[in-house]
Short mmCIF file of C-alpha atoms in Angstrom, two decimals:
data_model
loop_
_atom_site.label_atom_id
_atom_site.label_comp_id
_atom_site.label_asym_id
_atom_site.label_seq_id
_atom_site.Cartn_x
_atom_site.Cartn_y
_atom_site.Cartn_z
CA MET V 293 -27.29 1.96 -1.77
CA GLU V 294 -29.93 0.57 -3.78
CA PRO V 295 -29.58 -1.57 -6.27
CA HIS V 296 -29.31 -0.39 -9.93
CA ASN V 297 -31.80 -0.65 -12.32
CA THR V 298 -28.74 -0.28 -15.19
CA GLU V 299 -25.43 -1.02 -15.41
CA SER V 300 -23.53 0.74 -13.10
CA ARG V 301 -19.88 2.64 -14.37
CA VAL V 302 -16.87 2.36 -12.32
CA ALA V 303 -13.26 4.68 -12.61
CA VAL V 304 -10.70 2.48 -11.55
CA VAL V 305 -7.18 4.30 -10.92
CA GLY V 306 -4.42 2.22 -11.03
CA ALA V 307 -3.58 -0.38 -12.23
CA GLY V 308 -1.24 -2.30 -9.33
CA ALA V 309 -2.44 -5.86 -7.76
CA ALA V 310 -5.75 -4.10 -6.09
CA GLY V 311 -6.52 -2.02 -9.39
CA LEU V 312 -6.67 -5.28 -11.65
CA CYS V 313 -8.38 -7.39 -8.61
CA ALA V 314 -10.72 -4.54 -9.22
CA ALA V 315 -11.25 -4.80 -12.55
CA ARG V 316 -11.19 -8.13 -12.90
CA HIS V 317 -14.19 -8.57 -10.50
CA ILE V 318 -15.86 -5.82 -12.02
CA LEU V 319 -15.46 -7.99 -15.58
CA THR V 320 -17.80 -10.81 -14.29
CA ARG V 321 -20.31 -9.02 -13.36
CA PRO V 322 -21.76 -7.51 -16.47
CA ALA V 323 -25.46 -7.98 -15.56
CA SER V 324 -24.17 -4.84 -12.94
CA PHE V 325 -21.89 -2.92 -14.21
CA ALA V 326 -20.13 -2.10 -17.62
CA PRO V 327 -16.73 -2.81 -18.26
CA PRO V 328 -14.46 -0.30 -16.31
CA VAL V 329 -12.36 2.45 -17.16
CA VAL V 330 -8.60 1.98 -15.44
CA PHE V 331 -6.65 4.73 -15.10
CA GLU V 332 -2.55 4.14 -14.75
CA VAL V 333 0.11 7.19 -15.12
CA SER V 334 2.90 4.57 -16.09
CA GLY V 335 2.98 2.53 -19.04
CA ASN V 336 3.04 -0.73 -17.40
CA VAL V 337 0.38 -2.97 -15.11
CA GLY V 338 1.74 -4.58 -11.64
CA GLY V 339 1.95 -0.42 -9.29
CA THR V 340 4.50 -1.01 -6.88
CA TRP V 341 6.35 -4.53 -7.96
CA CYS V 342 7.00 -2.61 -11.34
CA TYR V 343 10.59 -1.73 -10.78
CA GLU V 344 12.46 1.22 -12.14
CA GLU V 345 15.97 2.00 -12.07
CA ARG V 346 15.32 5.55 -12.51
CA ILE V 347 14.48 7.73 -9.64
CA GLY V 348 13.37 11.53 -9.74
CA THR V 349 11.06 12.05 -12.13
CA TYR V 350 10.73 10.80 -16.18
CA PRO V 351 11.89 13.08 -19.24
CA ASN V 352 8.42 14.19 -18.94
CA GLY V 353 8.58 15.85 -15.98
CA ARG V 354 6.06 13.26 -13.81
CA PRO V 355 7.75 11.65 -11.04
CA VAL V 356 8.66 8.43 -11.03
CA LEU V 357 7.07 6.83 -8.32
CA SER V 358 8.15 3.42 -8.17
CA SER V 359 9.62 2.21 -4.44
CA MET V 360 10.59 -1.53 -5.69
CA TYR V 361 14.53 -1.65 -5.09
CA ARG V 362 16.50 -4.31 -7.78
CA ASP V 363 16.76 -7.36 -4.92
CA LEU V 364 14.07 -7.26 -2.72
CA ARG V 365 12.19 -10.50 -2.06
CA THR V 366 9.75 -11.47 -0.69
CA ASN V 367 8.68 -12.33 3.06
CA LEU V 368 5.98 -14.20 2.83
CA PRO V 369 5.55 -17.78 0.05
CA LYS V 370 3.61 -17.60 -2.94
CA GLU V 371 0.98 -19.68 -1.52
CA VAL V 372 -0.58 -16.83 0.94
CA MET V 373 0.46 -14.12 -1.61
CA MET V 374 -1.57 -15.03 -4.23
CA PHE V 375 -5.50 -14.26 -5.03
CA PRO V 376 -7.66 -17.31 -4.32
CA ASP V 377 -8.54 -18.34 -7.57
CA PHE V 378 -5.12 -17.61 -9.38
CA PRO V 379 -2.21 -19.10 -8.28
CA PHE V 380 1.07 -18.23 -9.10
CA ASP V 381 3.23 -20.98 -11.05
CA PRO V 382 3.60 -24.20 -8.68
CA GLU V 383 7.53 -24.29 -10.05
CA LEU V 384 8.38 -21.53 -8.30
CA SER V 385 10.05 -20.81 -4.79
CA SER V 386 7.61 -19.95 -1.99
CA PHE V 387 9.74 -17.16 -1.40
CA LEU V 388 9.71 -14.80 -4.96
CA SER V 389 11.60 -12.00 -6.57
CA HIS V 390 9.61 -8.63 -6.66
CA GLN V 391 10.07 -9.75 -10.78
CA GLU V 392 8.15 -12.89 -9.69
CA VAL V 393 5.58 -11.01 -8.83
CA GLN V 394 5.34 -8.44 -11.80
CA ARG V 395 4.97 -11.40 -14.37
CA TYR V 396 2.09 -12.49 -11.96
CA LEU V 397 0.46 -9.54 -11.71
CA GLU V 398 0.58 -9.42 -16.05
CA ARG V 399 -0.24 -13.08 -16.25
CA TYR V 400 -3.69 -12.27 -14.18
CA CYS V 401 -3.46 -9.04 -16.53
CA GLU V 402 -4.26 -11.79 -19.22
CA ASN V 403 -5.69 -14.19 -17.87
CA PHE V 404 -8.92 -12.71 -17.27
CA ARG V 405 -8.70 -10.01 -20.25
CA ILE V 406 -8.63 -6.63 -18.26
CA ARG V 407 -5.52 -5.58 -21.06
CA PRO V 408 -7.95 -3.61 -22.91
CA HIS V 409 -10.04 -1.55 -20.55
CA ILE V 410 -6.67 -0.25 -18.68
CA ARG V 411 -5.42 3.98 -20.23
CA PHE V 412 -1.82 3.39 -19.79
CA ASP V 413 0.01 6.62 -19.26
CA THR V 414 -3.01 8.57 -18.30
CA ALA V 415 -2.66 10.21 -14.65
CA VAL V 416 -5.97 10.93 -12.80
CA GLU V 417 -6.28 15.08 -12.30
CA ASN V 418 -9.57 15.53 -9.93
CA VAL V 419 -12.09 13.51 -8.58
CA THR V 420 -15.49 15.50 -7.43
CA PRO V 421 -18.48 14.23 -6.21
CA VAL V 422 -21.42 15.71 -7.79
CA SER V 423 -25.08 15.20 -6.76
CA THR V 424 -27.95 14.72 -8.81
CA THR V 425 -31.30 13.73 -9.37
CA ALA V 426 -32.38 9.88 -9.80
CA GLU V 427 -34.89 9.11 -12.14
CA ASN V 428 -37.52 7.92 -8.81
CA GLY V 429 -36.22 11.36 -7.35
CA GLU V 430 -34.07 10.97 -4.94
CA SER V 431 -30.53 12.57 -4.46
CA LYS V 432 -28.02 10.39 -6.11
CA ILE V 433 -23.90 10.80 -6.07
CA THR V 434 -21.59 10.83 -9.15
CA TRP V 435 -18.15 11.28 -9.88
CA GLU V 436 -16.79 13.57 -11.96
CA VAL V 437 -12.91 12.11 -13.19
CA THR V 438 -10.78 14.20 -15.19
CA SER V 439 -7.65 12.95 -16.49
CA LEU V 440 -4.87 14.00 -18.36
CA ASP V 441 -3.28 11.22 -21.61
CA SER V 442 0.10 11.97 -22.39
CA THR V 443 -0.31 14.09 -25.29
CA GLY V 444 -1.54 16.89 -23.06
CA HIS V 445 -4.96 15.66 -23.21
CA GLN V 446 -7.40 16.62 -20.50
CA LYS V 447 -10.64 14.71 -20.09
CA THR V 448 -13.74 14.82 -18.15
CA GLU V 449 -16.35 12.28 -17.73
CA THR V 450 -18.84 10.67 -15.53
CA PHE V 451 -18.94 7.75 -13.68
CA ASP V 452 -21.62 5.56 -10.84
CA ALA V 453 -18.90 4.96 -8.68
CA VAL V 454 -14.80 5.08 -7.92
CA TYR V 455 -12.42 2.58 -6.83
CA ASN V 456 -9.36 4.71 -5.41
CA VAL V 457 -6.95 1.26 -5.58
CA CYS V 458 -3.82 3.50 -6.44
CA ILE V 459 -1.78 1.78 -3.54
CA LEU V 460 1.64 3.32 -5.42
CA ARG V 461 0.33 6.28 -4.04
CA HIS V 462 1.10 5.24 -0.28
CA TYR V 463 5.03 4.11 -1.59
CA SER V 464 5.34 7.58 -3.45
CA ASP V 465 5.81 9.84 -1.09
CA PRO V 466 8.35 9.81 1.23
CA HIS V 467 8.23 10.19 5.26
CA ILE V 468 10.98 12.53 6.48
CA PRO V 469 10.45 12.51 10.24
CA ASN V 470 12.20 16.23 11.11
CA ILE V 471 14.90 16.20 12.71
CA PRO V 472 17.11 19.91 14.11
CA GLY V 473 20.07 20.59 12.23
CA ILE V 474 19.44 17.82 9.26
CA GLN V 475 20.59 20.57 6.95
CA ASN V 476 24.26 20.85 9.22
CA PHE V 477 25.17 17.21 7.13
CA LYS V 478 27.71 16.88 4.90
CA GLY V 479 26.71 13.85 2.87
CA THR V 480 24.14 12.50 1.11
CA VAL V 481 20.27 12.06 2.63
CA LEU V 482 17.86 9.99 0.73
CA HIS V 483 14.82 7.87 1.98
CA SER V 484 14.33 4.24 0.78
CA HIS V 485 12.26 5.27 -1.37
CA SER V 486 14.97 6.46 -3.35
CA TYR V 487 17.83 3.43 -2.46
CA ARG V 488 17.47 0.50 -5.71
CA PHE V 489 21.10 -0.99 -4.46
CA ALA V 490 23.84 -1.03 -2.54
CA GLU V 491 27.06 -0.87 -4.90
CA PRO V 492 27.30 3.02 -4.57
CA PHE V 493 27.82 2.87 -1.13
CA SER V 494 30.09 0.58 -0.28
CA GLY V 495 33.04 1.17 2.35
CA GLN V 496 30.68 4.61 3.48
CA ARG V 497 29.27 4.81 6.86
CA VAL V 498 25.33 4.92 6.53
CA VAL V 499 23.65 5.68 9.33
CA VAL V 500 19.65 3.82 8.73
CA LEU V 501 17.08 4.98 10.38
CA GLY V 502 13.84 3.03 10.94
CA ALA V 503 14.38 -0.77 11.86
CA LYS V 504 11.96 -1.85 10.20
CA ALA V 505 11.39 -4.14 7.28
CA SER V 506 13.02 -1.54 4.44
CA GLY V 507 15.42 -0.66 7.09
CA LEU V 508 16.41 -4.43 8.22
CA ASP V 509 16.35 -5.17 4.45
CA ILE V 510 18.88 -2.35 3.15
CA SER V 511 20.69 -2.80 6.06
CA ILE V 512 21.73 -6.30 5.58
CA GLU V 513 21.82 -5.38 1.38
CA LEU V 514 24.68 -2.35 2.36
CA VAL V 515 26.90 -4.47 5.18
CA LYS V 516 26.89 -7.12 1.83
CA ALA V 517 28.12 -4.68 -0.38
CA GLY V 518 30.52 -3.21 2.26
CA ALA V 519 29.31 -0.78 3.99
CA LYS V 520 29.31 0.11 7.82
CA VAL V 521 26.27 0.80 9.22
CA THR V 522 24.51 1.98 12.17
CA LEU V 523 20.90 1.15 12.72
CA SER V 524 19.19 3.82 14.72
CA HIS V 525 15.46 2.95 16.21
CA ARG V 526 13.31 4.12 18.91
CA ASN V 527 12.35 0.54 19.87
CA PRO V 528 13.66 -2.17 21.75
CA PRO V 529 17.13 -3.36 21.30
CA LEU V 530 16.01 -6.75 18.37
CA THR V 531 17.50 -9.52 20.15
CA VAL V 532 18.05 -11.69 17.35
CA PRO V 533 21.69 -11.82 16.14
CA LEU V 534 22.05 -9.00 13.44
CA PRO V 535 25.00 -9.60 10.32
CA PRO V 536 28.35 -8.52 11.28
CA GLY V 537 29.05 -5.05 10.46
CA ILE V 538 25.51 -3.74 11.31
CA GLN V 539 25.42 -1.42 14.81
CA GLN V 540 22.49 -1.07 16.40
CA ALA V 541 21.80 2.76 18.42
CA SER V 542 19.11 5.17 19.64
CA CYS V 543 17.05 6.81 17.43
CA VAL V 544 18.45 10.54 15.77
CA VAL V 545 17.79 13.34 17.58
CA ALA V 546 19.90 15.92 16.53
CA VAL V 547 22.03 16.89 13.61
CA GLN V 548 24.76 19.08 14.98
CA ASP V 549 26.49 22.16 13.54
CA ASP V 550 29.38 20.13 12.87
CA GLY V 551 27.20 17.89 10.88
CA THR V 552 27.47 15.40 13.05
CA ILE V 553 24.81 13.13 14.58
CA ARG V 554 23.51 13.33 18.18
CA LEU V 555 21.41 9.89 19.34
CA GLN V 556 19.10 9.76 21.92
CA ASP V 557 21.40 8.54 24.55
CA GLY V 558 23.61 11.24 24.01
CA SER V 559 26.06 9.64 22.18
CA VAL V 560 27.67 11.24 18.48
CA CYS V 561 28.18 9.59 15.69
CA GLN V 562 29.39 10.74 11.86
CA ALA V 563 28.03 9.10 8.86
CA ASP V 564 28.33 9.81 5.50
CA VAL V 565 24.47 8.96 4.41
CA LEU V 566 21.61 8.58 6.33
CA ILE V 567 18.55 6.83 4.98
CA PHE V 568 15.78 7.01 6.28
CA CYS V 569 13.58 4.02 6.28
CA THR V 570 10.55 6.05 7.83
CA GLY V 571 7.36 5.03 5.84
CA TYR V 572 4.71 7.48 3.69
CA ASN V 573 2.40 9.49 3.89
CA PHE V 574 -1.14 9.00 2.03
CA SER V 575 -0.89 10.99 -1.23
CA TYR V 576 -4.28 11.12 -2.83
CA PRO V 577 -3.35 14.48 -5.04
CA PHE V 578 -6.67 14.29 -6.94
CA LEU V 579 -9.00 14.08 -3.73
CA ASP V 580 -10.68 17.20 -1.54
CA PRO V 581 -10.67 15.34 1.53
CA ALA V 582 -12.72 18.22 3.31
CA ARG V 583 -15.52 17.81 1.30
CA LEU V 584 -15.27 14.29 1.25
CA GLY V 585 -15.59 13.97 5.21
CA LEU V 586 -12.09 12.79 5.04
CA GLU V 587 -9.03 12.96 7.28
CA ILE V 588 -5.66 12.04 5.75
CA GLN V 589 -2.41 13.12 8.06
CA ASN V 590 -0.15 11.32 10.15
CA HIS V 591 -0.21 7.30 8.13
CA VAL V 592 -4.43 7.83 8.40
CA VAL V 593 -7.43 8.34 6.44
CA SER V 594 -9.99 8.92 8.33
CA PRO V 595 -13.12 7.78 8.89
CA LEU V 596 -13.78 4.82 6.81
CA TYR V 597 -16.20 1.94 7.07
CA ARG V 598 -14.50 -1.21 6.75
CA TYR V 599 -11.18 0.32 6.34
CA MET V 600 -13.00 1.44 2.44
CA MET V 601 -15.89 3.88 2.31
CA PRO V 602 -16.37 7.33 3.94
CA PRO V 603 -19.51 7.21 5.49
CA ALA V 604 -20.15 10.03 3.40
CA PHE V 605 -19.80 9.08 -0.02
CA PRO V 606 -20.03 5.69 -0.16
CA SER V 607 -19.41 5.07 -3.57
CA LEU V 608 -15.76 6.17 -3.61
CA ILE V 609 -13.79 2.88 -2.34
CA PHE V 610 -10.44 2.72 -0.89
CA ILE V 611 -8.84 -0.65 -1.51
CA GLY V 612 -5.84 -1.91 0.05
CA ILE V 613 -5.17 1.39 2.95
CA CYS V 614 -4.86 -1.43 5.54
CA LYS V 615 -1.22 -2.62 6.51
CA ILE V 616 0.49 -5.91 7.64
CA ILE V 617 -1.72 -7.86 5.74
CA CYS V 618 -1.62 -10.74 3.49
CA PRO V 619 -2.54 -8.37 0.80
CA PHE V 620 -3.91 -9.71 -2.71
CA PRO V 621 -6.15 -12.56 -0.73
CA ASN V 622 -7.32 -8.98 1.12
CA PHE V 623 -7.74 -6.62 -1.90
CA ASP V 624 -9.58 -9.74 -3.20
CA CYS V 625 -12.24 -9.48 -0.23
CA GLN V 626 -12.68 -5.50 -0.22
CA VAL V 627 -13.03 -5.75 -4.02
CA GLN V 628 -15.93 -8.31 -3.45
CA PHE V 629 -17.26 -6.59 -0.78
CA ALA V 630 -17.53 -3.39 -2.33
CA LEU V 631 -18.86 -4.67 -5.46
CA ALA V 632 -22.14 -6.22 -4.02
CA VAL V 633 -22.52 -2.73 -1.70
CA LEU V 634 -22.87 -0.83 -5.17
CA ASP V 635 -25.14 -3.32 -6.78
CA GLY V 636 -27.10 -3.29 -3.61
CA SER V 637 -26.59 -7.08 -2.45
CA VAL V 638 -25.05 -5.23 0.54
CA ALA V 639 -27.13 -2.74 2.31
CA MET V 640 -25.43 0.20 3.95
CA PRO V 641 -26.38 1.56 7.09
CA PRO V 642 -27.08 5.11 7.64
CA GLN V 643 -24.09 7.56 7.46
CA GLU V 644 -23.89 8.79 11.56
CA GLN V 645 -24.30 4.53 12.01
CA MET V 646 -20.99 4.16 9.79
CA GLU V 647 -19.10 6.76 11.26
CA GLU V 648 -19.68 5.62 14.69
CA VAL V 649 -18.91 2.39 14.04
CA VAL V 650 -15.10 3.73 13.10
CA ARG V 651 -15.27 6.05 15.64
CA ARG V 652 -15.81 2.89 18.22
CA GLU V 653 -13.22 0.72 16.73
CA HIS V 654 -10.53 3.29 16.70
CA GLN V 655 -11.67 3.57 20.56
CA ARG V 656 -11.17 0.34 20.97
CA LYS V 657 -7.92 -0.23 18.96
CA LEU V 658 -6.72 3.03 21.54
CA GLU V 659 -7.62 1.45 24.75
CA ALA V 660 -5.71 -1.31 23.60
CA GLY V 661 -2.58 0.49 23.70
CA VAL V 662 -2.33 0.92 19.54
CA GLN V 663 -1.28 4.07 18.25
CA HIS V 664 -3.23 6.60 16.30
CA HIS V 665 -0.94 6.51 13.16
CA HIS V 666 -1.42 2.73 13.50
CA LEU V 667 -4.98 2.47 13.42
CA LEU V 668 -4.78 0.88 10.22
CA LYS V 669 -3.17 -2.37 11.52
CA LEU V 670 -5.12 -5.48 11.01
CA ASP V 671 -2.82 -8.02 11.70
CA GLN V 672 -4.11 -10.77 13.97
CA ASP V 673 -7.73 -8.74 13.24
CA GLN V 674 -6.95 -9.38 9.62
CA TRP V 675 -8.98 -12.69 9.90
CA GLU V 676 -12.30 -11.60 11.20
CA TYR V 677 -11.90 -8.54 8.76
CA CYS V 678 -12.12 -10.75 6.12
CA ASP V 679 -14.09 -13.44 7.18
CA THR V 680 -16.75 -10.35 7.70
CA LEU V 681 -16.58 -9.15 4.55
CA ALA V 682 -17.15 -12.87 3.13
CA GLY V 683 -20.08 -13.56 5.46
CA SER V 684 -21.57 -10.02 4.55
CA ALA V 685 -21.37 -10.65 0.56
CA GLY V 686 -21.99 -14.17 0.42
CA PHE V 687 -18.61 -15.16 -1.11
CA PRO V 688 -16.20 -17.33 -0.08
CA PRO V 689 -13.53 -17.38 2.63
CA LEU V 690 -10.67 -17.26 2.71
CA GLN V 691 -9.31 -20.85 3.67
CA PRO V 692 -7.68 -21.67 6.56
CA ALA V 693 -4.59 -22.75 5.52
CA VAL V 694 -3.93 -19.21 4.34
CA ARG V 695 -3.22 -18.43 8.00
CA SER V 696 -1.96 -21.05 9.57
CA LEU V 697 0.76 -20.42 6.47
CA TYR V 698 1.36 -16.83 6.96
CA GLU V 699 1.69 -17.47 11.18
CA GLU V 700 3.93 -20.15 10.87
CA VAL V 701 6.01 -18.45 8.22
CA TRP V 702 6.45 -15.35 11.15
CA ARG V 703 7.08 -17.87 14.04
CA GLN V 704 9.34 -18.97 12.42
CA ARG V 705 11.02 -15.83 11.30
CA GLN V 706 11.31 -15.10 14.85
CA LYS V 707 13.82 -18.18 15.20
CA THR V 708 15.92 -17.36 12.83
CA ASP V 709 18.28 -15.10 12.15
CA LEU V 710 18.54 -10.97 10.04
CA LEU V 711 20.12 -12.68 7.65
CA GLY V 712 17.44 -14.06 6.00
CA THR V 713 15.35 -10.89 5.99
CA MET V 714 12.92 -10.77 3.79
CA LYS V 715 9.55 -8.70 3.07
CA ASP V 716 6.17 -8.02 0.49
CA GLY V 717 5.39 -5.37 -1.48
CA GLN V 718 2.76 -4.06 1.53
CA GLN V 719 5.19 -3.48 3.82
CA LEU V 720 7.14 -0.82 1.86
CA GLU V 721 4.42 1.67 3.71
CA SER V 722 5.34 0.42 7.17
CA GLN V 723 8.30 1.66 8.21
CA THR V 724 8.59 3.90 11.53
CA LEU V 725 11.24 4.94 13.25
#
């Protein structure tokens, strides 16, 4: 992209951690960027970290997007979770409650004076690319963003770039696998998106589908509240000790005519409650994927150059779409790289070359045995990824201590039982049966 001679106007969709990070860095570059416009559908910052006990819809008819539950704590220490230049309160314990993370984001927002640039209770309804002619005669893409505020006023504005950072949308469209006969089940069916606390399930037989972070965490909460839990999943049996009251089982394959549950190994069980801990679909209702040259399906958005930018429209930027990462440091690296692209400091390859880079990366992962729906998982690749972004855009890389502490935490967790299982907000979306 060519350097800009005037301030670029950037829209930021969402005031969660990634959106606040984008706004904070835009505000530090007044020579290149006008103050951002941050659209936030709720009345608060924090995104997925903002706990809402209500489920379903608000009185105004808008859906409750939060998937946070009451007793969630992080499974990454605050020294790893923090934005690189903004530490958590050193007096806090390493593993935080979601309330403490929410307060941290509120403090981040106030410290960098982001709040005046946020339009609360404002939903983005449509984001559309528009081809125009720049002053030098070259074609240029701008973006028409249509929003709707709480009074019902609709407004369409033009921006030079859009940061699509509504991470909350990654956790608000539950993925529920097709189970034949599910309509025969006589009890309660819910997704972890609608789970808030365990007490209502005391004394009940609960089948939890999915043994990733949320499935384990919720199962432990349930048995502590007096429920009897069957943890159903397709993975090899967990080898770490499970708390009393949790029984592992193979995955659910059907609900029979009498309402009993048939498992893959041929056995049958009864339950009062089914809880799907099976992850989330990507949901961008304000985008037209086909027009953008994107496919959004099966837990993958593709193609995205550097896991951020559609090759056909590199001024539309997806922040925080990767999985199994240190979320806040990853957001910080992605935002700074994207701003360097937008201000012309980093030159982008031609569209065809970007598409080929994405294709080769996907092919490499698939040949290594990665399943298609896991293509956005970085895990150990996240360190080289962030270093590459930093080297390209000229900002300081993540400190080596971040990686070493992250890896040590996971090594220690493999040695301990599940009574201490905890998780971070990024893993809310990573559940699979």
